[in-house]
Tab-separated table of C-alpha atoms and ligand atoms in Angstrom:
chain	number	residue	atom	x	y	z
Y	1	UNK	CA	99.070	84.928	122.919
Y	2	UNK	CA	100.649	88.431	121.970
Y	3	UNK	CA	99.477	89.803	118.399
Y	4	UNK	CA	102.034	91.285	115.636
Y	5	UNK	CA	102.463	94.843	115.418
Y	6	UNK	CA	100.159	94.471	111.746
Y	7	UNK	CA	97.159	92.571	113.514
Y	8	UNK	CA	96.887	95.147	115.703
Y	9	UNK	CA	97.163	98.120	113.815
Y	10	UNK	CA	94.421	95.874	111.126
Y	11	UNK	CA	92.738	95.649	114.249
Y	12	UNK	CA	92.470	98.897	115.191
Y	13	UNK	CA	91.836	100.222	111.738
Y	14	UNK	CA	88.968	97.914	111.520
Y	15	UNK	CA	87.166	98.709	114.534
Y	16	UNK	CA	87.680	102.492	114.312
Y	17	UNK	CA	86.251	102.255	110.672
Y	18	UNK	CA	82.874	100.347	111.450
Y	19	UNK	CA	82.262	102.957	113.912
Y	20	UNK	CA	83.068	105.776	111.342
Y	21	UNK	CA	81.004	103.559	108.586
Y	22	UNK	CA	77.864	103.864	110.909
Y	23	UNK	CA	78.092	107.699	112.097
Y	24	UNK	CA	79.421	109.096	109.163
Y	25	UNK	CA	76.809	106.774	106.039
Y	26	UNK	CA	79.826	105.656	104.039
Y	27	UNK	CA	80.873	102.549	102.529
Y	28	UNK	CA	83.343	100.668	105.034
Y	29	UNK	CA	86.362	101.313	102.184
Y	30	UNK	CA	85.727	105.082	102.824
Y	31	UNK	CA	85.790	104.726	106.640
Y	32	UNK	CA	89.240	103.363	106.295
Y	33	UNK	CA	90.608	106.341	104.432
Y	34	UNK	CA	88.413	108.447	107.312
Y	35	UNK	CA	90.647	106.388	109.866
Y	36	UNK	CA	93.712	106.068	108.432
Y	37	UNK	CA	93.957	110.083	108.058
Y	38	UNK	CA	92.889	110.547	111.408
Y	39	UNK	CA	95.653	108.282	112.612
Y	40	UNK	CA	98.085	110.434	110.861
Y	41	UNK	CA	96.771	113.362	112.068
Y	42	UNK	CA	96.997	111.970	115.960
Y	43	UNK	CA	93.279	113.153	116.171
Y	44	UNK	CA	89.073	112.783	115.170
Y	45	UNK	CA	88.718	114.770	112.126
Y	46	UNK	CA	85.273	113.998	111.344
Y	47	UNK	CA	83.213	116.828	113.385
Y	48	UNK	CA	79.745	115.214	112.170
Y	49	UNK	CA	79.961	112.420	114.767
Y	50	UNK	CA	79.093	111.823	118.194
Y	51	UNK	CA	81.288	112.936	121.613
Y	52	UNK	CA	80.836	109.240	122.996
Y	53	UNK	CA	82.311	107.943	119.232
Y	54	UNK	CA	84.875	110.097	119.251
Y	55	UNK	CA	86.061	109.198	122.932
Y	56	UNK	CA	85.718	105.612	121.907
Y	57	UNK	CA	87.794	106.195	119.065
Y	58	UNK	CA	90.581	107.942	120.446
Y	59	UNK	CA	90.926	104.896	122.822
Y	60	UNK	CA	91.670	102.775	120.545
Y	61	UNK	CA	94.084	105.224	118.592
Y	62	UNK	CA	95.695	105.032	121.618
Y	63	UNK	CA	96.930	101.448	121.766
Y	64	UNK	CA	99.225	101.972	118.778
Y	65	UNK	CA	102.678	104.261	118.231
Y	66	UNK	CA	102.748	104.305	114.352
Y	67	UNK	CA	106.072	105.904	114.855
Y	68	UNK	CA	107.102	102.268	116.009
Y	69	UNK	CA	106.340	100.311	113.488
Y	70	UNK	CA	107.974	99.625	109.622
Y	71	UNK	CA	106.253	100.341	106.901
Y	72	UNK	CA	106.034	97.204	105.622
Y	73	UNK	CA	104.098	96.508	108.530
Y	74	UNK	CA	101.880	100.023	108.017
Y	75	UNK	CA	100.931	98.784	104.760
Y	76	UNK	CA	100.349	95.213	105.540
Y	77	UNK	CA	97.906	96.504	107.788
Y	78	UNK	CA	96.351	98.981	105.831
Y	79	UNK	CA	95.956	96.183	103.206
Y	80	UNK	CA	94.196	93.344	105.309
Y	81	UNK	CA	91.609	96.430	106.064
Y	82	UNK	CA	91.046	97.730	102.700
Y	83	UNK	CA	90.762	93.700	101.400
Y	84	UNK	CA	87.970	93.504	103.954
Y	85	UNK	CA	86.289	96.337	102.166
Y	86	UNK	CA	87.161	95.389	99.035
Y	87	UNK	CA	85.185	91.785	99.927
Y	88	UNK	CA	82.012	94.209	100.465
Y	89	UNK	CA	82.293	95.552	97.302
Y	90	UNK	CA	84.114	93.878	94.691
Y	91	UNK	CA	85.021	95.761	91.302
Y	92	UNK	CA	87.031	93.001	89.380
Y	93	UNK	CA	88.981	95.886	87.677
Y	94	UNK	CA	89.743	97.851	91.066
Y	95	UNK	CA	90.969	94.831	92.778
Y	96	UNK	CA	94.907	95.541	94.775
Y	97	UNK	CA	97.773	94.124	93.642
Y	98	UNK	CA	98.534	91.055	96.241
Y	99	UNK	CA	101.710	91.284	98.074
Y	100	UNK	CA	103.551	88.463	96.292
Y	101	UNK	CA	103.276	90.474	92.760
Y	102	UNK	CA	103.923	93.583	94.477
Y	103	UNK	CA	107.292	92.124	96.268
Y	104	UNK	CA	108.375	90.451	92.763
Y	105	UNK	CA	107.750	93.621	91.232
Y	106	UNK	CA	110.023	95.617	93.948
Y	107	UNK	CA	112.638	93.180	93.767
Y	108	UNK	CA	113.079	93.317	89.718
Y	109	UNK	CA	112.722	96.906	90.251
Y	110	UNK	CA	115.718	97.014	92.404
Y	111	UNK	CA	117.761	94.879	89.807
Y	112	UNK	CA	117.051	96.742	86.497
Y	113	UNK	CA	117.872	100.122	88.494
Y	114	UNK	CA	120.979	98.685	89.654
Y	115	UNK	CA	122.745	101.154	91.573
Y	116	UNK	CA	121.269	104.447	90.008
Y	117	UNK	CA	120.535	106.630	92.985
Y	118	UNK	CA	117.950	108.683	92.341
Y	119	UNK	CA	114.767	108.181	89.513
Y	120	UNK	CA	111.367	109.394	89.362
Y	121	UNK	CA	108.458	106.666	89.397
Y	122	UNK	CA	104.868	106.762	87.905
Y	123	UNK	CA	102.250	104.205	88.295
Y	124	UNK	CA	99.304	105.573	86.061
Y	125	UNK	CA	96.756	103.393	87.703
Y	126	UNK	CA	97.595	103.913	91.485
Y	127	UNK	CA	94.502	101.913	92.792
Y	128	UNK	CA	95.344	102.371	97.023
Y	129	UNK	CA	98.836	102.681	96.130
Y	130	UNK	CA	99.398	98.657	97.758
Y	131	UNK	CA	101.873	98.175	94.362
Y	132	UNK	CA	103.450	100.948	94.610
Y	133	UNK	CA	104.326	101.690	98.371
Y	134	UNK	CA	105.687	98.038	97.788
Y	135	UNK	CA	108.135	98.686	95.314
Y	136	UNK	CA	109.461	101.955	97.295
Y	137	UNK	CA	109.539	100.238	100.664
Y	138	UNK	CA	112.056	97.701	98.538
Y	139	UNK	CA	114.393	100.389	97.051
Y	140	UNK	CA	116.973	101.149	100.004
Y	141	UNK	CA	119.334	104.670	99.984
Y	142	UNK	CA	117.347	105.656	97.162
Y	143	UNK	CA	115.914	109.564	96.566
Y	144	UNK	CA	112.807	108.445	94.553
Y	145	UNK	CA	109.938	110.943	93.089
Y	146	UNK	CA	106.713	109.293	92.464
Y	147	UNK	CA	103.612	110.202	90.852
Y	148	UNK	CA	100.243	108.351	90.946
Y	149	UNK	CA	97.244	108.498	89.332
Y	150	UNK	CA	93.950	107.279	89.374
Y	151	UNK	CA	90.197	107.301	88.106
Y	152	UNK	CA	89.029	106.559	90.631
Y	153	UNK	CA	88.096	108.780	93.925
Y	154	UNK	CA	88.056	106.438	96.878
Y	155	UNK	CA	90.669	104.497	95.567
Y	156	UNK	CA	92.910	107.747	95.261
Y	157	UNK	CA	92.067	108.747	98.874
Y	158	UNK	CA	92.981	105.323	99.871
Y	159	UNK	CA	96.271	105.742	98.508
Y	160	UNK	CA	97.154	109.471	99.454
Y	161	UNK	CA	96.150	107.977	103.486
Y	162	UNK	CA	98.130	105.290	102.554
Y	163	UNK	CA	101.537	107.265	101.577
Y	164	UNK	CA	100.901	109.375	104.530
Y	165	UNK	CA	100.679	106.876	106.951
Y	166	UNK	CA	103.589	104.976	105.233
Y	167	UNK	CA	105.952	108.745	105.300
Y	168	UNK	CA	105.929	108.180	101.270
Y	169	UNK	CA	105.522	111.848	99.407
Y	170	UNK	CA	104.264	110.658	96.268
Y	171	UNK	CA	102.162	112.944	93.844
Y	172	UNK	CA	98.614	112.181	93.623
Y	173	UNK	CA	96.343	112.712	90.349
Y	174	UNK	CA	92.223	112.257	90.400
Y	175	UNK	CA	91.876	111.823	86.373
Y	176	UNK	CA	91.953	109.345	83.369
Y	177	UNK	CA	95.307	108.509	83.283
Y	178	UNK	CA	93.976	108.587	79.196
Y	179	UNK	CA	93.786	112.167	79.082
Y	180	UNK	CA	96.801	114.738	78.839
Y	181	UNK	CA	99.068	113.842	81.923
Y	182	UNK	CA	100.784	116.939	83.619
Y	183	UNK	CA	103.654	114.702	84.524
Y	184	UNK	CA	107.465	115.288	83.277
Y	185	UNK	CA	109.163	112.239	82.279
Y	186	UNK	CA	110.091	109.475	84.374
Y	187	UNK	CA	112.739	106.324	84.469
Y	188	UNK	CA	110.827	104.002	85.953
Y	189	UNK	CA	107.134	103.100	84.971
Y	190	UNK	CA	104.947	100.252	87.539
Y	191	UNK	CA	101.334	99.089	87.026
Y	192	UNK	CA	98.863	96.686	87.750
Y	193	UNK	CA	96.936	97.666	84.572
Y	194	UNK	CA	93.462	97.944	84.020
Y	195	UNK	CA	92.138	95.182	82.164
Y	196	UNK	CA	89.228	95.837	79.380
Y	197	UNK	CA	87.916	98.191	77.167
Y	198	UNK	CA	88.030	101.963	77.704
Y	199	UNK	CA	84.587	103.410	77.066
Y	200	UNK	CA	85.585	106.712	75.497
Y	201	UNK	CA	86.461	106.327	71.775
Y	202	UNK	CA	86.993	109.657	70.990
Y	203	UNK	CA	89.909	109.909	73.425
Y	204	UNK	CA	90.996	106.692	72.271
Y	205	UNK	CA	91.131	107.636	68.428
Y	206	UNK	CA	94.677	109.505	69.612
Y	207	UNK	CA	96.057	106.436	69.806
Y	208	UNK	CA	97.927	104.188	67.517
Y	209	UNK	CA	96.566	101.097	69.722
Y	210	UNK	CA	93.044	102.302	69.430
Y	211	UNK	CA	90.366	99.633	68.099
Y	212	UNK	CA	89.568	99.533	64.291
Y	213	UNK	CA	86.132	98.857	65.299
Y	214	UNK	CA	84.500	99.921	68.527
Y	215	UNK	CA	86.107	100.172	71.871
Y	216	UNK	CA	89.954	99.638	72.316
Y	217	UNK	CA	91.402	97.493	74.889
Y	218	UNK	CA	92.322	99.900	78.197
Y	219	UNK	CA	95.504	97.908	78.894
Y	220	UNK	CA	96.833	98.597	75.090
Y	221	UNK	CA	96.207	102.424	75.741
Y	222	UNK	CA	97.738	102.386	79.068
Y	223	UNK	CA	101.090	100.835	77.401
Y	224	UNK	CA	101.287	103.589	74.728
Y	225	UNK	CA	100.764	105.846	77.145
Y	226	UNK	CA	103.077	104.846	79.495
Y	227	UNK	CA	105.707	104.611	77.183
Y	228	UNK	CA	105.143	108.220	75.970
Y	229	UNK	CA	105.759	109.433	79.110
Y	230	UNK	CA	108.781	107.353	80.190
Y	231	UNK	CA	112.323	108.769	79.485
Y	232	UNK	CA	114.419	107.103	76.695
Y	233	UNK	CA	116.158	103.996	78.135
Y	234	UNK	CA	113.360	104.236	80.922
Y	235	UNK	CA	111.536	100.434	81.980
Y	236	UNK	CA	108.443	99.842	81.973
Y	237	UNK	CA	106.517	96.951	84.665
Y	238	UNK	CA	103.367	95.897	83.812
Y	239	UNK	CA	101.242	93.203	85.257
Y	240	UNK	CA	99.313	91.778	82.009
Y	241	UNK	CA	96.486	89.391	81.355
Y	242	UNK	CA	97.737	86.394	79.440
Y	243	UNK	CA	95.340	86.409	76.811
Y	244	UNK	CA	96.872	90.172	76.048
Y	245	UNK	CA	99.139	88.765	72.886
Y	246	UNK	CA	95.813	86.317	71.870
Y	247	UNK	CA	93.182	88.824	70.667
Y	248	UNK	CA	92.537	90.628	67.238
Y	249	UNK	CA	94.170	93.279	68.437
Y	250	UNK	CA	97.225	91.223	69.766
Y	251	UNK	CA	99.234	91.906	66.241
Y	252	UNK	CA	98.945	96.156	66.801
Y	253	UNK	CA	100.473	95.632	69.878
Y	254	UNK	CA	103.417	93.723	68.856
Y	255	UNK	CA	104.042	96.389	66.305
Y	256	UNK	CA	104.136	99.104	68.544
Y	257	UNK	CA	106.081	96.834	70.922
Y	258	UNK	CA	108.682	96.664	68.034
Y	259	UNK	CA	108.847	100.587	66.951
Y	260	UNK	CA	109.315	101.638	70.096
Y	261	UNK	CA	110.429	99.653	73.015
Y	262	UNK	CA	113.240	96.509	73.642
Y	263	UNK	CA	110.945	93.297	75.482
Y	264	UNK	CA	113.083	92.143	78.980
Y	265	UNK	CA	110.957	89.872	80.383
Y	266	UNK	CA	107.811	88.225	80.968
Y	267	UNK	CA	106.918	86.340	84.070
Y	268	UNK	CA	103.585	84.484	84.628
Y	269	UNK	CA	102.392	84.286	87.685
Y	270	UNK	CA	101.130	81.213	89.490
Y	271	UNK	CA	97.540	80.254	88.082
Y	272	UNK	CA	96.658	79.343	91.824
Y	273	UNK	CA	96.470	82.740	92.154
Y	274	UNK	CA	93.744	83.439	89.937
Y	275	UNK	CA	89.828	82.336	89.908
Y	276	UNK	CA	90.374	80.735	86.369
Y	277	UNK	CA	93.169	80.170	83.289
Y	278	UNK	CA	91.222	83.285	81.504
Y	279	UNK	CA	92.151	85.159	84.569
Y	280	UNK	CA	95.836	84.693	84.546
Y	281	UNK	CA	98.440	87.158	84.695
Y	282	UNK	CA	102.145	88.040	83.979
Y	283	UNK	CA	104.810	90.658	85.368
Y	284	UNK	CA	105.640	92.549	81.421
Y	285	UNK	CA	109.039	93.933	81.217
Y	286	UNK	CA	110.245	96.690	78.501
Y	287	UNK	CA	112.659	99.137	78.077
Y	288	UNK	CA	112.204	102.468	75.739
Y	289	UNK	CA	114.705	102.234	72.637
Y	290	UNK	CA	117.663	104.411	72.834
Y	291	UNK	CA	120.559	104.972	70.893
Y	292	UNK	CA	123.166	102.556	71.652
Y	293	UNK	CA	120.778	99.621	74.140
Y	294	UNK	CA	121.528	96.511	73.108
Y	295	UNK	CA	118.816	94.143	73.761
Y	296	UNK	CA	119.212	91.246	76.162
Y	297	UNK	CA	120.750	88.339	74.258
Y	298	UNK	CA	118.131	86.434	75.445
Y	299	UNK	CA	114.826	87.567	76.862
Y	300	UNK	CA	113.449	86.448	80.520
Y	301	UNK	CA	111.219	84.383	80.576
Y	302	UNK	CA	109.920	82.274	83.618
Y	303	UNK	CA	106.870	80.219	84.697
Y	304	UNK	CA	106.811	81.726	88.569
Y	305	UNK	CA	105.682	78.622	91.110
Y	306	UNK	CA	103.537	79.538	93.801
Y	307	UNK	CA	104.861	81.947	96.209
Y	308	UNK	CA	104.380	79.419	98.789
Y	309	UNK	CA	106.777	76.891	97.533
Y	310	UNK	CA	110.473	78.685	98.912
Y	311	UNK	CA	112.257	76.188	97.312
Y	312	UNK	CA	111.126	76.555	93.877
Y	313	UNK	CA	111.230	80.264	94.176
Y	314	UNK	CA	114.791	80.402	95.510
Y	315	UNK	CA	115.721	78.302	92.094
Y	316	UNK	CA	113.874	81.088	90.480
Y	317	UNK	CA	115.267	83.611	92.016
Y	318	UNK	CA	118.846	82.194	91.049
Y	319	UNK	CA	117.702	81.791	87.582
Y	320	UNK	CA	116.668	85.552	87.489
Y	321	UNK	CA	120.327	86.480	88.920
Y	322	UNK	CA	122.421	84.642	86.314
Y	323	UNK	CA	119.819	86.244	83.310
Y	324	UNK	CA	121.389	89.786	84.853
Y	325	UNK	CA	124.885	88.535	84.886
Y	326	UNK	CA	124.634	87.331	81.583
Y	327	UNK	CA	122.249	89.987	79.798
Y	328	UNK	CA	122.797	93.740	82.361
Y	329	UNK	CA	126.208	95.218	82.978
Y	330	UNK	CA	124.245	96.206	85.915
Y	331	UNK	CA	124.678	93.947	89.056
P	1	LIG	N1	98.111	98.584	91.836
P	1	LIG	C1	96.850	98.972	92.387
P	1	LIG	C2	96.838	98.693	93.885
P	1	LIG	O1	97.807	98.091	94.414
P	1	LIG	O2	95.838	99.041	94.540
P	1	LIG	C3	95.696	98.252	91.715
P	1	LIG	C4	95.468	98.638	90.323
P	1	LIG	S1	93.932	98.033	89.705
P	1	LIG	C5	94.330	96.494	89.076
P	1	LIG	C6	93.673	99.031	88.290
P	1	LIG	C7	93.382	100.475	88.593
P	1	LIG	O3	93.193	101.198	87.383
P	1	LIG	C8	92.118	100.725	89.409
P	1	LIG	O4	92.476	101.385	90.581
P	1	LIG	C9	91.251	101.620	88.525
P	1	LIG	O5	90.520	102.597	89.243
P	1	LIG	C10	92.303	102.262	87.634
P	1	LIG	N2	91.826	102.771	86.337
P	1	LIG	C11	91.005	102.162	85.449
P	1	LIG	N3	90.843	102.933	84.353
P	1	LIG	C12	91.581	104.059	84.559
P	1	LIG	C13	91.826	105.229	83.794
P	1	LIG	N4	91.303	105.394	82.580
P	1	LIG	N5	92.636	106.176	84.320
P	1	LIG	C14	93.192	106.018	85.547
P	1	LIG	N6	92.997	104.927	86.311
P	1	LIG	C15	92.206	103.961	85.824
């Protein structure tokens, strides 16, 4: 039985990493970013392990021609391997976007941009940069800048292997996406936020979402500062817990949602795809206020079936297609 051009690249990813996991002491998610940069490279970087790993290694290298394959395929690959590692050590809060969200996400994308041709891109919590690689491998004839940035360090390496290996030039920050960004405005805002409270209250205190008592909620920062850094008329994607408009906090928000931006839609994903109700999410949709936007008439809102069921996507799909015709000049 032959093998897809993605099982054997997750193949080969795998097996290269568990050798690099053993030689080099690292955690099996590090090994991946170890092999994936090596593959990009065409050689064995690491000069700390053995001749008879290395010649093992570059065997398998040698069953693949990267330079073959999509990169829809790259990153499908790339993402089977890094959910393997992810398996070995799960961080609830670190966790990848899954590809369903992530191909949603492209495709409204795609519609709210219309036919603009070029637009820079942020996504202020990067993770391995599975969401966003998404969203540009599903924007054709575009000239897109985009800038990521995350906390954390593996997670960042993950995603600067994974641009490279996917021919993406995005611009990587290591930081709190909290702090002062060094980033110039953008159009188009994506992220699977962080859900939870951010632990540093002093930082937080700049914020007009901040807590009145104790720690604030990490998601409500990341909006605010999100929307301080998009453009006027920019949009904003945000995958959201549910519970985000049920807390104590939830009125703050709505506020702030009022001042400053214009609500487009909100999608909720299939609760199959989540461990429990409490763990359910939604795609978030805004647009910063600017002179002379005139909200939709009517905002979008749909209960997403599960990605499995074509059917009852397709009707969504229509649905979503008719809410542009009626509420964007564009498309
Ligand atoms: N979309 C990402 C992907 O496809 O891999 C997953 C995003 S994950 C749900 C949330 C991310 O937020 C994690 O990668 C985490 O490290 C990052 N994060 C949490 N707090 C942060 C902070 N203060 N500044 C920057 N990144 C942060």
């Amino acid at each position: 039985m032959s093998i897809s051009p993605t099982e054997k690249l997750f193949s080969i990813f795998d097996q290269t990493a568990l050798m690099l996991e053993k030689e080099l002491s690292c955690s099996y998610l590090e090994a991946i970013a170890e092999t994936g940069e090596n593959l990009f490279h065409k050689a064995v970087l690491q000069d700390e392990i053995s001749e008879i790993t290395v010649k093992r290694i570059k065997k398998q290298y040698e069953q693949i021609n990267l330079d073959s394959m999509t990169n829809e395929e790259i990153r499908k690959a790339y993402q089977l391997a890094i959910l393997k590692g992810m398996k070995q050590q799960v961080q609830s809060n670190h966790q990848m976007t899954p590809d369903g969200v992530g191909m949603l996400v492209s495709y409204l994308v795609s519609k709210f941009m219309g036919a603009c041709p070029r637009y820079r891109l942020l996504d202020p919590a990067i993770g391995t940069g599975n969401l966003l690689t998404t969203v540009l491998n599903g924007q054709t004839n575009k000239e897109i800048e985009s800038i990521g940035i995350d906390i954390d360090d593996v997670l960042i390496k993950l995603a600067y292997v994974n641009a490279n290996l996917q021919k993406h030039s995005i611009e990587l920050f290591n930081q709190d996406s909290l702090e002062l960004l060094f980033v110039d405005p953008v159009d188009v805002v994506v992220s699977d936020l962080p859900v939870g409270y951010y632990p540093n209250d002093l930082r937080a205190s700049e914020f007009k979402l901040k807590a009145d008592e104790g720690h604030s909620f990490a998601h409500h920062l990341f909006i605010e500062q999100s929307c301080r850094y998009v453009k006027p008329g920019g949009y904003l994607f945000f995958i959201i817990p549910n519970h985000m408009f049920k807390t104590s906090e939830a009125p703050k928000l709505h506020q702030f949602i009022q001042n400053n931006l214009i609500i487009q839609g909100l999608l909720q994903l299939p609760l199959s795809m989540f461990t429990n109700e409490q763990a359910g999410k939604s795609i978030f949709i805004l647009q910063k206020n600017k002179e002379g936007i005139i909200p939709p008439k009517q905002v979008l809102l749909v209960d997403l079936p599960s990605f499995s069921n074509s059917k009852a996507i397709e009707t969504i799909l229509y649905k979503i297609n008719n809410w542009f015709k009626e509420n964007k000049q564009v498309n």
